[in-house]
Coordinates of C-alpha atoms in Angstrom, one line a residue:
X5 CA 0.0 -0.2 0.0
X6 CA 1.6 3.5 -1.0
X7 CA 1.6 5.8 1.5
X8 CA 0.2 9.3 1.1
X9 CA 2.6 11.3 3.5
X10 CA 3.4 14.8 2.9
X11 CA 6.3 16.8 3.1
X12 CA 5.7 19.0 6.3
X13 CA 9.0 20.4 7.2
X14 CA 9.0 17.9 9.9
X15 CA 11.7 15.4 9.6
X16 CA 9.6 12.4 10.9
X17 CA 7.2 12.6 7.8
X18 CA 8.7 11.7 4.2
X19 CA 7.6 12.5 0.7
X20 CA 6.8 9.3 -0.6
X21 CA 4.4 10.0 -3.3
X22 CA 2.1 13.2 -3.8
X23 CA -1.2 12.8 -4.5
X24 CA -3.9 15.7 -4.6
X25 CA -3.0 19.1 -3.6
X26 CA 0.4 19.0 -1.1
X27 CA 0.9 22.4 -1.2
X28 CA -2.7 22.8 0.4
X29 CA -1.7 20.2 2.8
X30 CA 1.1 21.8 4.3
X31 CA -1.3 24.9 4.6
X32 CA -2.9 22.4 7.3
X33 CA 0.3 21.0 8.5
X34 CA 2.4 24.0 8.7
X35 CA 0.1 26.6 10.1
X36 CA 1.5 28.6 13.0
X37 CA 1.3 27.3 16.6
X38 CA -2.0 28.7 18.5
X39 CA -1.9 30.9 21.4
X40 CA -0.7 29.5 24.4
X41 CA -2.5 29.2 27.5
X42 CA -1.2 32.1 29.0
X43 CA -1.8 34.4 25.9
X44 CA -5.3 32.9 26.5
X45 CA -5.4 34.2 29.9
X46 CA -4.1 37.5 29.3
X47 CA -6.3 38.1 26.7
X48 CA -9.4 37.3 28.5
X49 CA -8.1 39.5 31.5
X50 CA -8.0 42.3 28.7
X51 CA -11.4 41.5 27.8
X52 CA -12.9 41.9 31.4
X53 CA -13.4 45.2 31.5
X54 CA -16.3 47.2 30.6
X55 CA -14.5 49.8 28.5
X56 CA -12.2 47.3 26.4
X57 CA -14.7 47.5 23.4
X58 CA -14.9 51.4 23.5
X59 CA -12.6 53.7 21.6
X60 CA -11.4 56.9 23.1
X61 CA -9.7 59.8 21.6
X62 CA -5.8 59.6 21.5
X63 CA -4.4 62.4 24.1
X64 CA -2.0 63.6 21.3
X65 CA -4.9 64.8 19.2
X66 CA -6.0 68.4 19.7
X67 CA -8.9 68.8 21.9
X68 CA -8.3 65.2 22.6
X69 CA -8.7 65.6 26.5
X70 CA -12.1 66.9 26.4
X71 CA -13.4 64.4 24.0
X72 CA -11.7 61.5 26.2
X73 CA -13.3 63.0 29.3
X74 CA -16.8 63.0 27.5
X75 CA -16.3 59.7 25.9
X76 CA -15.2 58.0 29.2
X77 CA -18.1 60.0 30.9
X78 CA -20.6 58.6 28.2
X79 CA -19.4 55.2 28.8
X80 CA -20.1 55.0 32.5
X81 CA -23.4 57.2 32.2
X82 CA -25.2 57.3 28.9
X83 CA -27.6 60.0 29.8
X84 CA -24.6 62.4 28.7
X85 CA -25.2 61.0 25.2
X86 CA -28.8 61.2 24.8
X87 CA -29.1 64.4 27.0
X88 CA -27.4 66.7 24.3
X89 CA -30.4 65.7 21.9
X90 CA -32.9 66.2 24.2
X91 CA -35.8 68.5 23.1
X92 CA -38.7 69.7 24.4
X93 CA -40.9 67.7 22.2
X94 CA -39.3 64.3 23.7
X95 CA -39.8 65.6 27.1
X96 CA -43.6 66.0 26.8
X97 CA -43.6 62.8 25.8
X98 CA -41.6 61.4 28.5
X99 CA -43.9 63.9 30.9
X100 CA -46.7 61.8 29.9
X101 CA -45.3 58.5 29.8
X102 CA -43.8 59.1 33.3
X103 CA -46.9 60.0 35.0
X104 CA -48.9 57.3 33.4
X105 CA -46.2 55.1 34.9
X106 CA -46.2 56.6 38.2
X107 CA -50.2 56.0 38.1
X108 CA -49.4 52.6 37.9
X109 CA -46.2 51.9 39.8
X110 CA -47.5 53.6 43.4
X111 CA -50.4 50.9 43.8
X112 CA -48.2 48.4 42.5
X113 CA -45.2 49.0 44.5
X114 CA -47.2 49.2 47.7
X115 CA -48.8 45.9 47.0
X116 CA -45.2 44.1 46.2
X117 CA -43.7 45.4 49.3
X118 CA -46.4 43.5 51.2
X119 CA -45.7 40.5 49.1
X120 CA -42.1 40.7 50.2
X121 CA -43.6 41.0 53.6
X122 CA -42.2 44.6 54.2
X123 CA -44.1 47.7 55.4
X124 CA -45.9 49.7 52.3
X125 CA -43.5 52.3 52.3
X126 CA -40.7 50.3 51.1
X127 CA -42.2 49.6 47.9
X128 CA -42.4 53.4 47.2
X129 CA -38.9 54.0 48.2
X130 CA -37.7 51.5 45.8
X131 CA -39.5 53.3 43.3
X132 CA -37.5 56.4 44.0
X133 CA -33.8 55.9 44.2
X134 CA -33.6 52.6 41.7
X135 CA -35.0 54.6 38.5
X136 CA -32.9 57.7 39.1
X137 CA -30.2 55.9 39.3
X138 CA -30.8 53.7 35.9
X139 CA -32.0 57.0 34.3
X140 CA -28.3 57.7 34.6
X141 CA -26.7 55.1 33.9
X142 CA -28.8 52.5 32.0
X143 CA -29.1 52.0 28.1
X144 CA -32.7 51.3 27.9
X145 CA -34.9 54.0 26.6
X146 CA -38.3 52.0 27.7
X147 CA -37.5 50.1 30.7
X148 CA -39.3 50.7 34.0
X149 CA -37.4 50.3 37.1
X150 CA -39.0 49.4 40.3
X151 CA -40.2 46.5 42.8
X152 CA -41.3 43.2 40.7
X153 CA -43.7 40.4 41.8
X154 CA -41.4 37.6 41.1
X155 CA -38.1 39.2 42.9
X156 CA -40.7 40.0 45.7
X157 CA -41.6 36.4 46.2
X158 CA -38.1 35.2 46.2
X159 CA -37.3 37.5 48.9
X160 CA -40.4 36.4 51.0
X161 CA -39.7 32.5 50.7
X162 CA -36.2 32.5 51.3
X163 CA -35.6 34.9 54.0
X164 CA -38.4 34.1 56.3
X165 CA -36.3 30.7 56.8
X166 CA -33.4 33.2 58.5
X167 CA -35.8 35.1 60.5
X168 CA -39.6 35.2 60.7
X169 CA -41.1 38.8 59.2
X170 CA -43.9 38.7 62.1
X171 CA -41.9 38.1 65.0
X172 CA -39.0 40.2 64.3
X173 CA -39.8 42.7 61.4
X174 CA -36.8 44.9 62.1
X175 CA -34.1 42.3 62.0
X176 CA -36.4 40.7 58.3
X177 CA -36.4 43.9 57.0
X178 CA -32.3 44.4 57.6
X179 CA -31.5 40.9 56.1
X180 CA -33.6 42.2 53.1
X181 CA -31.6 45.1 52.8
X182 CA -28.2 43.5 53.2
X183 CA -29.7 40.9 50.5
X184 CA -30.3 43.7 48.0
X185 CA -26.4 45.1 48.9
X186 CA -24.9 41.6 47.8
X187 CA -27.2 41.3 44.8
X188 CA -26.3 44.5 43.6
X189 CA -22.8 43.7 44.4
X190 CA -23.0 41.0 42.2
X191 CA -24.7 42.2 39.6
X192 CA -21.9 45.1 39.0
X193 CA -19.5 42.7 38.9
X194 CA -21.0 40.5 36.4
X195 CA -21.0 43.8 34.2
X196 CA -17.6 44.9 35.2
X197 CA -15.7 41.6 34.8
X198 CA -18.0 40.8 31.5
X199 CA -19.5 37.4 33.3
X200 CA -22.5 38.2 31.9
X201 CA -22.8 34.6 30.5
X202 CA -23.7 33.5 34.2
X203 CA -26.9 34.7 33.9
X204 CA -27.6 32.5 30.7
X205 CA -27.4 29.3 33.3
X206 CA -31.2 29.9 33.7
X207 CA -32.3 29.3 29.9
X208 CA -35.2 31.0 28.4
X209 CA -37.0 27.7 29.0
X210 CA -36.3 27.6 32.5
X211 CA -37.4 31.2 33.0
X212 CA -40.8 30.8 31.2
X213 CA -41.5 27.7 33.7
X214 CA -40.1 29.6 36.7
X215 CA -41.9 32.5 36.2
X216 CA -45.6 30.7 35.1
X217 CA -44.9 28.6 38.4
X218 CA -44.2 31.9 40.5
X219 CA -47.2 33.5 39.3
X220 CA -49.5 30.7 40.6
X221 CA -47.9 30.9 43.8
X222 CA -48.6 34.6 44.0
X223 CA -51.9 34.3 43.2
X224 CA -52.8 31.9 45.7
X225 CA -50.8 33.9 48.3
X226 CA -53.2 36.8 47.5
X227 CA -56.1 34.8 49.0
X228 CA -55.1 35.9 52.4
X229 CA -55.7 39.8 51.6
X230 CA -58.9 38.8 49.4
X231 CA -60.2 36.8 52.2
X232 CA -59.0 39.1 55.0
X233 CA -57.0 36.4 56.8
X234 CA -55.0 37.6 59.5
X235 CA -52.4 34.5 60.0
X236 CA -51.4 32.8 57.0
X237 CA -48.8 30.5 55.9
X238 CA -45.1 31.6 55.1
X239 CA -44.4 28.4 52.7
X240 CA -44.9 29.3 49.3
X241 CA -45.8 25.6 47.8
X242 CA -49.0 25.2 46.4
X243 CA -50.2 22.6 48.6
X244 CA -49.6 24.6 51.9
X245 CA -51.2 27.6 50.2
X246 CA -54.2 26.0 49.5
X247 CA -54.7 24.4 52.7
X248 CA -53.8 27.3 54.6
X249 CA -56.6 29.0 52.5
X250 CA -59.1 26.6 52.7
X251 CA -58.9 26.2 56.8
X252 CA -59.2 30.1 56.4
X253 CA -62.5 29.4 54.7
X254 CA -64.2 27.3 57.3
X255 CA -63.0 29.7 59.9
X256 CA -61.7 33.3 59.9
X257 CA -62.6 34.6 56.6
X258 CA -64.3 37.7 56.2
X259 CA -66.7 38.0 53.0
X260 CA -66.7 41.7 52.6
X261 CA -63.0 41.4 51.5
X262 CA -63.7 39.2 49.3
X263 CA -66.1 41.2 47.5
X264 CA -64.5 44.6 47.5
X265 CA -61.6 42.5 46.1
X266 CA -63.1 40.8 43.5
X267 CA -65.3 43.8 42.3
X268 CA -62.2 46.1 41.5
X269 CA -60.2 43.1 40.1
X270 CA -63.2 43.0 37.6
X271 CA -62.7 46.6 36.8
X272 CA -59.1 46.3 36.2
X273 CA -59.5 43.4 33.8
X274 CA -62.2 45.0 31.7
X275 CA -60.0 48.2 31.7
X276 CA -57.3 45.9 30.2
X277 CA -59.4 44.2 27.7
X278 CA -60.7 47.8 26.5
X279 CA -57.2 49.1 26.2
X280 CA -56.2 46.0 24.2
X281 CA -59.1 46.6 21.7
X282 CA -58.6 50.3 21.4
X283 CA -54.9 51.6 21.3
X284 CA -55.9 55.1 21.8
X285 CA -57.1 54.2 25.5
X286 CA -54.0 52.5 26.5
X287 CA -53.8 54.9 29.4
X288 CA -56.9 53.1 30.7
X289 CA -55.7 50.2 32.1
X290 CA -52.8 52.0 33.6
X291 CA -54.4 54.2 35.5
X292 CA -57.3 51.7 36.5
X293 CA -55.2 50.5 39.8
X294 CA -54.6 54.1 41.0
X295 CA -58.5 54.6 40.4
X296 CA -59.1 51.4 42.2
X297 CA -56.9 52.4 45.4
X298 CA -58.8 56.1 45.3
X299 CA -62.2 54.8 45.1
X300 CA -61.9 51.9 47.5
X301 CA -60.2 54.1 50.2
X302 CA -63.0 56.7 49.8
X303 CA -65.6 54.2 50.1
X304 CA -63.9 52.4 53.1
X305 CA -63.6 56.1 54.4
X306 CA -66.8 57.0 54.0
X307 CA -68.6 53.9 55.0
X308 CA -66.3 53.2 58.2
X309 CA -66.1 49.8 56.6
X310 CA -62.6 49.1 58.6
X311 CA -64.6 48.9 61.8
X312 CA -66.8 45.9 60.1
X313 CA -63.7 43.6 59.1
X314 CA -62.2 45.4 56.1
X315 CA -58.7 45.0 56.4
X316 CA -56.7 48.5 55.6
X317 CA -53.2 49.1 55.1
X318 CA -53.2 51.8 58.5
X319 CA -50.0 54.1 58.9
X320 CA -47.5 54.3 55.6
X321 CA -44.5 56.3 56.9
X322 CA -44.4 59.6 55.5
X323 CA -41.3 61.4 53.8
X324 CA -38.2 60.6 51.6
X325 CA -36.0 57.4 51.8
X326 CA -34.4 57.2 54.9
X327 CA -30.3 56.3 55.2
X328 CA -30.2 52.3 56.0
X329 CA -26.5 52.1 55.7
X330 CA -26.4 51.4 59.7
X331 CA -29.2 48.8 58.9
X332 CA -26.9 46.3 56.8
X333 CA -26.1 43.2 58.7
X334 CA -22.7 42.1 57.8
X335 CA -21.7 40.7 61.1
X336 CA -25.0 38.6 61.2
X337 CA -24.4 34.9 61.6
X338 CA -26.6 34.1 58.5
X339 CA -24.5 36.3 56.4
X340 CA -23.4 33.3 54.3
X341 CA -26.8 32.3 53.6
X342 CA -27.9 36.2 52.9
X343 CA -25.1 36.4 50.3
X344 CA -26.3 33.0 48.5
X345 CA -29.8 34.3 48.2
X346 CA -28.3 37.7 46.8
X347 CA -26.6 35.7 43.9
X348 CA -30.0 33.9 43.3
X349 CA -31.6 37.0 43.6
X350 CA -29.3 39.2 41.3
X351 CA -29.4 36.2 38.5
X352 CA -33.6 36.3 38.5
X353 CA -33.4 40.1 38.5
X354 CA -30.9 40.6 36.0
X355 CA -32.5 38.0 33.4
X356 CA -36.1 39.7 33.7
X357 CA -34.6 42.7 33.6
X358 CA -32.4 42.4 30.3
X359 CA -35.2 40.3 28.8
X360 CA -37.6 43.2 29.0
X361 CA -34.8 45.4 28.0
X362 CA -34.0 43.6 24.8
X363 CA -37.7 43.0 23.8
X364 CA -38.7 46.6 23.7
X365 CA -35.2 47.5 21.9
X366 CA -35.7 45.3 19.3
X367 CA -39.3 46.5 18.6
X368 CA -37.5 50.0 18.5
X369 CA -34.8 49.3 16.4
X370 CA -31.8 50.1 19.3
X371 CA -29.4 48.2 20.8
X372 CA -29.0 48.0 24.6
X373 CA -25.4 47.1 26.0
X374 CA -25.5 44.1 28.1
X375 CA -22.8 44.7 30.4
X376 CA -23.7 48.4 31.0
X377 CA -27.1 47.1 32.0
X378 CA -25.6 44.8 34.7
X379 CA -23.5 47.6 36.2
X380 CA -26.4 50.2 36.1
X381 CA -28.7 47.5 37.8
X382 CA -26.0 46.6 40.6
X383 CA -25.2 50.0 41.2
X384 CA -29.0 51.2 41.5
X385 CA -29.3 48.0 44.0
X386 CA -26.3 49.0 45.8
X387 CA -27.1 52.5 46.5
X388 CA -30.8 51.4 47.2
X389 CA -29.7 49.4 50.0
X390 CA -28.6 52.2 52.1
X391 CA -31.6 54.1 51.0
X392 CA -34.2 51.9 52.5
X393 CA -35.0 50.1 49.0
X394 CA -35.0 46.5 48.3
X395 CA -34.0 45.0 45.2
X396 CA -35.2 46.6 41.9
X397 CA -35.5 45.3 38.3
X398 CA -37.0 45.8 35.1
X399 CA -40.7 45.1 35.0
X400 CA -42.6 44.0 31.9
X401 CA -46.0 45.0 32.9
X402 CA -44.6 48.6 33.7
X403 CA -42.2 48.3 30.6
X404 CA -45.4 47.8 28.4
X405 CA -47.2 50.9 29.8
X406 CA -44.1 53.1 29.4
X407 CA -43.4 51.6 25.6
X408 CA -47.6 52.4 25.0
X409 CA -47.3 56.0 26.8
X410 CA -44.8 57.0 23.8
X411 CA -41.6 57.3 26.2
X412 CA -38.6 58.9 24.4
X413 CA -35.9 58.1 26.8
X414 CA -34.9 57.1 30.4
X415 CA -36.9 60.8 31.5
X416 CA -40.1 58.6 32.1
X417 CA -38.0 56.9 34.8
X418 CA -37.1 60.4 36.2
X419 CA -40.6 62.0 36.4
X420 CA -41.7 58.5 37.8
X421 CA -39.5 58.8 40.6
X422 CA -40.2 62.4 41.3
X423 CA -44.0 61.6 41.2
X424 CA -43.3 58.9 43.6
X425 CA -41.5 61.3 45.8
X426 CA -44.4 63.7 45.9
X427 CA -46.5 61.2 46.8
X428 CA -44.4 60.3 49.7
X429 CA -44.2 63.8 50.8
X430 CA -47.9 64.7 50.6
X431 CA -50.4 61.5 49.7
X432 CA -49.0 59.1 52.2
X433 CA -51.9 59.9 55.2
X434 CA -54.4 59.6 52.3
X435 CA -53.6 55.9 51.5
X436 CA -54.5 55.0 55.9
X437 CA -57.8 53.4 54.6
X438 CA -56.6 51.8 51.5
X439 CA -58.0 48.0 51.6
X440 CA -55.5 45.3 51.6
X441 CA -57.8 43.5 49.4
X442 CA -57.3 45.8 46.8
X443 CA -53.3 45.9 46.7
X444 CA -54.4 41.8 46.0
X445 CA -56.5 42.4 43.4
X446 CA -53.7 44.9 41.9
X447 CA -51.2 42.2 42.2
X448 CA -53.3 39.4 40.6
X449 CA -54.2 41.8 37.9
X450 CA -50.6 41.8 36.8
X451 CA -50.3 38.1 37.0
X452 CA -51.7 36.9 34.0
X453 CA -49.1 37.9 31.4
X454 CA -46.6 36.1 33.8
X455 CA -48.1 32.8 32.7
X456 CA -47.1 32.3 28.6
X457 CA -48.9 29.4 27.8
X458 CA -48.2 30.1 24.0
X459 CA -44.5 30.3 24.5
X460 CA -44.4 27.0 26.8
X461 CA -46.3 25.4 23.8
X462 CA -43.4 26.7 21.2
X463 CA -40.9 25.3 23.4
X464 CA -42.7 21.7 23.5
X465 CA -42.9 22.1 19.6
X466 CA -39.2 23.0 19.1
X467 CA -37.0 21.4 22.0
X468 CA -38.1 18.4 24.5
X469 CA -35.5 18.7 26.6
X470 CA -36.1 22.7 27.0
X471 CA -39.3 21.8 27.5
X472 CA -38.6 19.3 30.3
X473 CA -36.5 22.5 31.9
X474 CA -39.6 24.6 31.8
X475 CA -41.7 22.2 33.3
X476 CA -39.0 21.4 35.9
X477 CA -39.0 25.0 37.0
X478 CA -42.9 25.1 36.8
X479 CA -43.4 22.3 39.0
X480 CA -40.3 22.7 41.1
X481 CA -41.9 26.2 42.2
X482 CA -45.2 25.3 42.2
X483 CA -45.0 22.0 44.5
X484 CA -41.5 22.6 46.6
X485 CA -39.8 26.1 46.7
X486 CA -39.0 28.7 44.6
X487 CA -35.2 27.7 45.4
X488 CA -36.0 24.1 44.5
X489 CA -37.5 25.3 41.1
X490 CA -34.5 27.2 40.2
X491 CA -32.3 24.2 41.0
X492 CA -34.5 22.0 38.9
X493 CA -34.3 24.3 36.0
X494 CA -30.8 24.8 35.9
X495 CA -29.8 21.0 36.8
X496 CA -31.9 19.7 33.5
X497 CA -30.5 22.5 31.6
X498 CA -26.9 21.2 32.5
X499 CA -27.8 17.7 31.8
X500 CA -29.0 18.5 28.7
X501 CA -25.7 20.0 27.9
X502 CA -24.1 17.2 29.2
X503 CA -26.2 14.7 27.0
X504 CA -25.1 16.4 23.9
X505 CA -21.4 16.7 24.9
X506 CA -21.0 13.1 25.8
X507 CA -23.4 11.9 22.9
X508 CA -22.8 13.9 20.2
X509 CA -24.3 13.3 17.0
X510 CA -22.2 12.2 13.8
X511 CA -23.0 12.0 10.2
X512 CA -22.0 10.3 7.1
X513 CA -21.4 12.4 3.9
X514 CA -22.2 12.2 0.3
X515 CA -21.0 14.7 -2.5
X516 CA -24.1 16.9 -4.1
X517 CA -24.4 16.0 -7.6
X518 CA -22.5 18.2 -9.8
X519 CA -21.0 20.1 -6.9
X520 CA -17.6 20.0 -4.8
X521 CA -20.2 20.2 -1.4
X522 CA -20.4 17.2 0.8
X523 CA -23.6 16.8 2.8
X524 CA -25.1 14.8 5.2
X525 CA -26.9 11.9 3.1
X526 CA -29.9 11.6 5.7
X527 CA -30.5 15.4 5.2
X528 CA -30.0 15.2 1.3
X529 CA -30.7 12.0 0.1
X530 CA -29.4 13.0 -3.4
X531 CA -25.9 13.3 -2.0
X532 CA -23.9 10.3 -3.5
X533 CA -22.2 8.2 -1.3
X534 CA -18.2 6.9 -2.4
X535 CA -18.5 3.0 -2.5
X536 CA -15.0 3.1 -1.4
X537 CA -14.5 5.7 1.1
X538 CA -16.5 6.4 4.2
X539 CA -16.8 10.4 5.1
X540 CA -17.8 11.4 8.7
X541 CA -18.4 14.1 10.4
X542 CA -18.6 14.6 14.0
X543 CA -21.2 17.6 15.3
X544 CA -19.6 18.7 18.3
X545 CA -16.6 21.2 19.0
X546 CA -14.9 18.8 21.5
X547 CA -13.3 15.4 21.1
X548 CA -12.7 14.9 24.6
X549 CA -12.8 12.2 27.4
X550 CA -16.6 12.1 27.9
X551 CA -17.4 11.6 24.3
X552 CA -14.4 9.9 22.6
X553 CA -15.0 6.5 22.7
X554 CA -18.7 7.2 21.9
X555 CA -17.4 8.5 18.5
X556 CA -15.2 6.0 17.7
X557 CA -17.3 3.2 18.3
X558 CA -19.8 5.0 15.9
X559 CA -17.5 5.5 13.4
X560 CA -16.3 1.6 13.5
X561 CA -20.1 0.6 13.9
X562 CA -20.9 2.5 10.3
X563 CA -17.6 1.3 8.7
X564 CA -18.5 -2.7 9.6
X565 CA -22.2 -2.0 8.5
X566 CA -21.3 -0.4 5.1
X567 CA -19.1 -3.6 4.2
X568 CA -21.7 -6.0 6.1
X569 CA -24.2 -4.8 3.5
X570 CA -22.2 -6.5 0.6
X571 CA -22.3 -3.6 -1.9
X572 CA -19.3 -1.4 -0.8
X573 CA -15.9 -2.5 0.2
X574 CA -14.5 0.4 2.4
X575 CA -11.0 1.2 1.7
X576 CA -10.5 4.6 3.6
X577 CA -12.3 6.5 6.3
X578 CA -12.3 10.6 6.2
X579 CA -12.7 12.4 9.1
X580 CA -14.2 15.5 8.6
X581 CA -12.7 17.8 11.8
X582 CA -14.2 21.1 10.4
X583 CA -16.6 21.4 13.5
X584 CA -13.9 20.5 16.0
X585 CA -12.7 23.7 18.0
X586 CA -10.4 21.5 20.4
X587 CA -9.2 18.0 21.5
X588 CA -7.7 16.2 24.6
X589 CA -5.5 13.3 25.5
X590 CA -8.2 11.3 25.4
X591 CA -9.6 12.6 22.3
X592 CA -6.0 11.4 20.6
X593 CA -5.9 8.3 22.2
X594 CA -9.3 7.4 20.6
X595 CA -8.2 8.6 17.3
X596 CA -5.1 6.3 17.4
X597 CA -7.2 3.4 18.2
X598 CA -9.3 4.3 15.3
X599 CA -6.5 3.9 13.3
X600 CA -5.4 0.6 14.6
X601 CA -8.7 -0.7 14.1
X602 CA -9.1 0.3 10.6
X603 CA -5.4 -0.4 9.7
X604 CA -5.8 -3.8 11.1
X605 CA -8.8 -4.4 8.8
X606 CA -6.7 -2.9 5.7
X607 CA -8.4 0.6 6.0
X608 CA -6.6 4.0 6.2
X609 CA -7.4 7.0 8.1
X610 CA -7.5 10.7 6.7
X611 CA -8.3 13.9 8.6
X612 CA -9.8 17.2 6.9
X613 CA -9.5 21.0 7.5
X614 CA -8.3 20.3 11.3
X615 CA -8.9 23.7 13.6
X616 CA -5.3 24.9 14.8
X617 CA -5.6 24.0 18.2
X618 CA -6.4 20.4 17.2
X619 CA -3.6 20.1 14.5
X620 CA -1.0 21.4 16.9
X621 CA -1.8 18.7 19.6
X622 CA -2.2 15.9 16.7
X623 CA 1.1 17.0 15.4
X624 CA 2.8 17.1 19.0
X625 CA 1.4 13.8 19.8
X626 CA 3.0 12.4 16.7
X627 CA -0.4 11.3 15.5
X628 CA 0.1 12.9 11.9
X629 CA 3.1 10.7 11.6
X630 CA 1.1 7.7 12.6
X631 CA -1.4 8.1 10.0
X632 CA 1.3 8.7 7.2
X633 CA 0.6 12.5 6.9
X634 CA -2.9 12.1 5.5
X635 CA -4.4 15.5 6.7
X636 CA -6.0 17.5 3.9
X637 CA -7.4 20.8 3.4
X638 CA -10.9 19.7 2.0
X639 CA -12.9 16.4 1.9
X640 CA -12.8 16.4 -1.7
X641 CA -8.9 16.5 -1.9
X642 CA -8.8 13.7 0.8
X643 CA -11.1 11.7 -1.4
X644 CA -9.0 12.0 -4.7
X645 CA -5.9 11.4 -2.8
X646 CA -7.2 8.2 -1.0
X647 CA -8.8 6.7 -4.4
X648 CA -5.7 7.6 -6.1
X649 CA -3.6 5.8 -3.5
X650 CA -5.3 3.0 -3.6
X651 CA -5.5 2.8 -7.7
X652 CA -1.7 3.3 -7.9
X653 CA -1.1 0.4 -5.0
X654 CA -3.1 -2.1 -7.5

């Protein structure tokens, strides 16, 4: 059998015969060495800076210092970019959007604070400082910042395991603020060090299932407010919540709360239906929660309904955000658990906030900077934690209102925050008689948008493993706890990655008629397989210890099956490595064993188009010499060389 070795510049490979295109083979074999591990690490370090991709003017340029300062400020504070071209017409639109946003934000914020088991004013505080910080540092024009239902549920389900909010509300509040500080630290770190890929551990499918499960749990927990129950379970699984509601129905519930709450819930849902039918009435569903609060408060005040069993908010502390730095509990014995909760909350909040920002940015045709978004949200939560705010992020429902109201820039967040400040200063005493059932109704009205059955069905149609992660998160939240649901979703997603890695697909290739293109014969039945050469492509980026043996066995099986059919006599196996980005020692060992098995049955092994990391390792391992230098640039050249060598040997 004639050798196909090609002169490569290495003394161990000799040029016995030149078949095909040896000069192209030399391009593959004599490629420069890939970057060293140290170089790759240094490149990664250089990449881990928020300003790496930004180009600033040279200090040698005339007037460059001022331009450098402006560019640097715009990099950190995007408001310096858009405010230069800000006009009165834009402010008019932002003013309308901000006021509309505030009308929805005020009642929702109070409701979400109670969901987080905090005093109502903390929801209003969270709608002041974080939106102002985001308006200065954020890159989205449409996102509305403030407390959200899912994050409020996370806090109220995880922190009570460390401190009882009813027995010791001050200690509970301090742990919530400390958790907010840690969440901000993690979020800012993700952005500064370009670690946004960590947020992707929660896949889209997992988020759909998690949010849907959380929405149902949140809805069931509102039975406490709707039924006027004084004592309710702190557990979040659906069975415990339903048991608590069932016991209350038979003992201590008040029908007046239920009737009042359901009446205004119906009103809010009707206005939402009207707003969807007539886009010009977008403001109607936005102000419906505020109208509900005003009317129900007046109703309770005028009829003294609180004396007949209607539960009311009572006192809401007046005034702007008080400082809370001294309330952060860094010496708490549970600090490790608090930091872990902060990490979980930071990832969930970032995932929701960035998803909201990207969805509206795509509609308007602009891009948001993901890393800058993380930094902005991180700093707004860090500063929020020292000004009596709990974790804030982008709200989908309020962002949709902001978008529909015609917002132009983040100025709408500033208008909203100023409106909330005015409310904290002037109107908190008017909310004394606000029924708790109305807050439950407002929260319930926001939940249908969180259960996306259409998207879940799409996930089922597209990818069954993704759907498994979706329902894993859904049932985990529903029947266990919020953290179990998240853990189930992440675990299933990792299992999916592992399965794909250790059992990578492989495909037999054939030549499309009248072309030099080789494609999967199963996908393209018209592709013609060579009767003497088996061409295989591995559909994996890495050939490693986890999948190398599986790939080797699959290739041997195909080679033996081709011959057992009696139609073809396989003389060579060509392995297309164009998909491989790297290979480890186990992968090389499996290739060597594959070569030995093929050689023992009179077959040759050739490889084509290896990545430079791959060919470098194969050369160092002396594998290129062992296969006789059969390394080619294209599949066509490899096939021509193998068939030509066989013909020459006959």
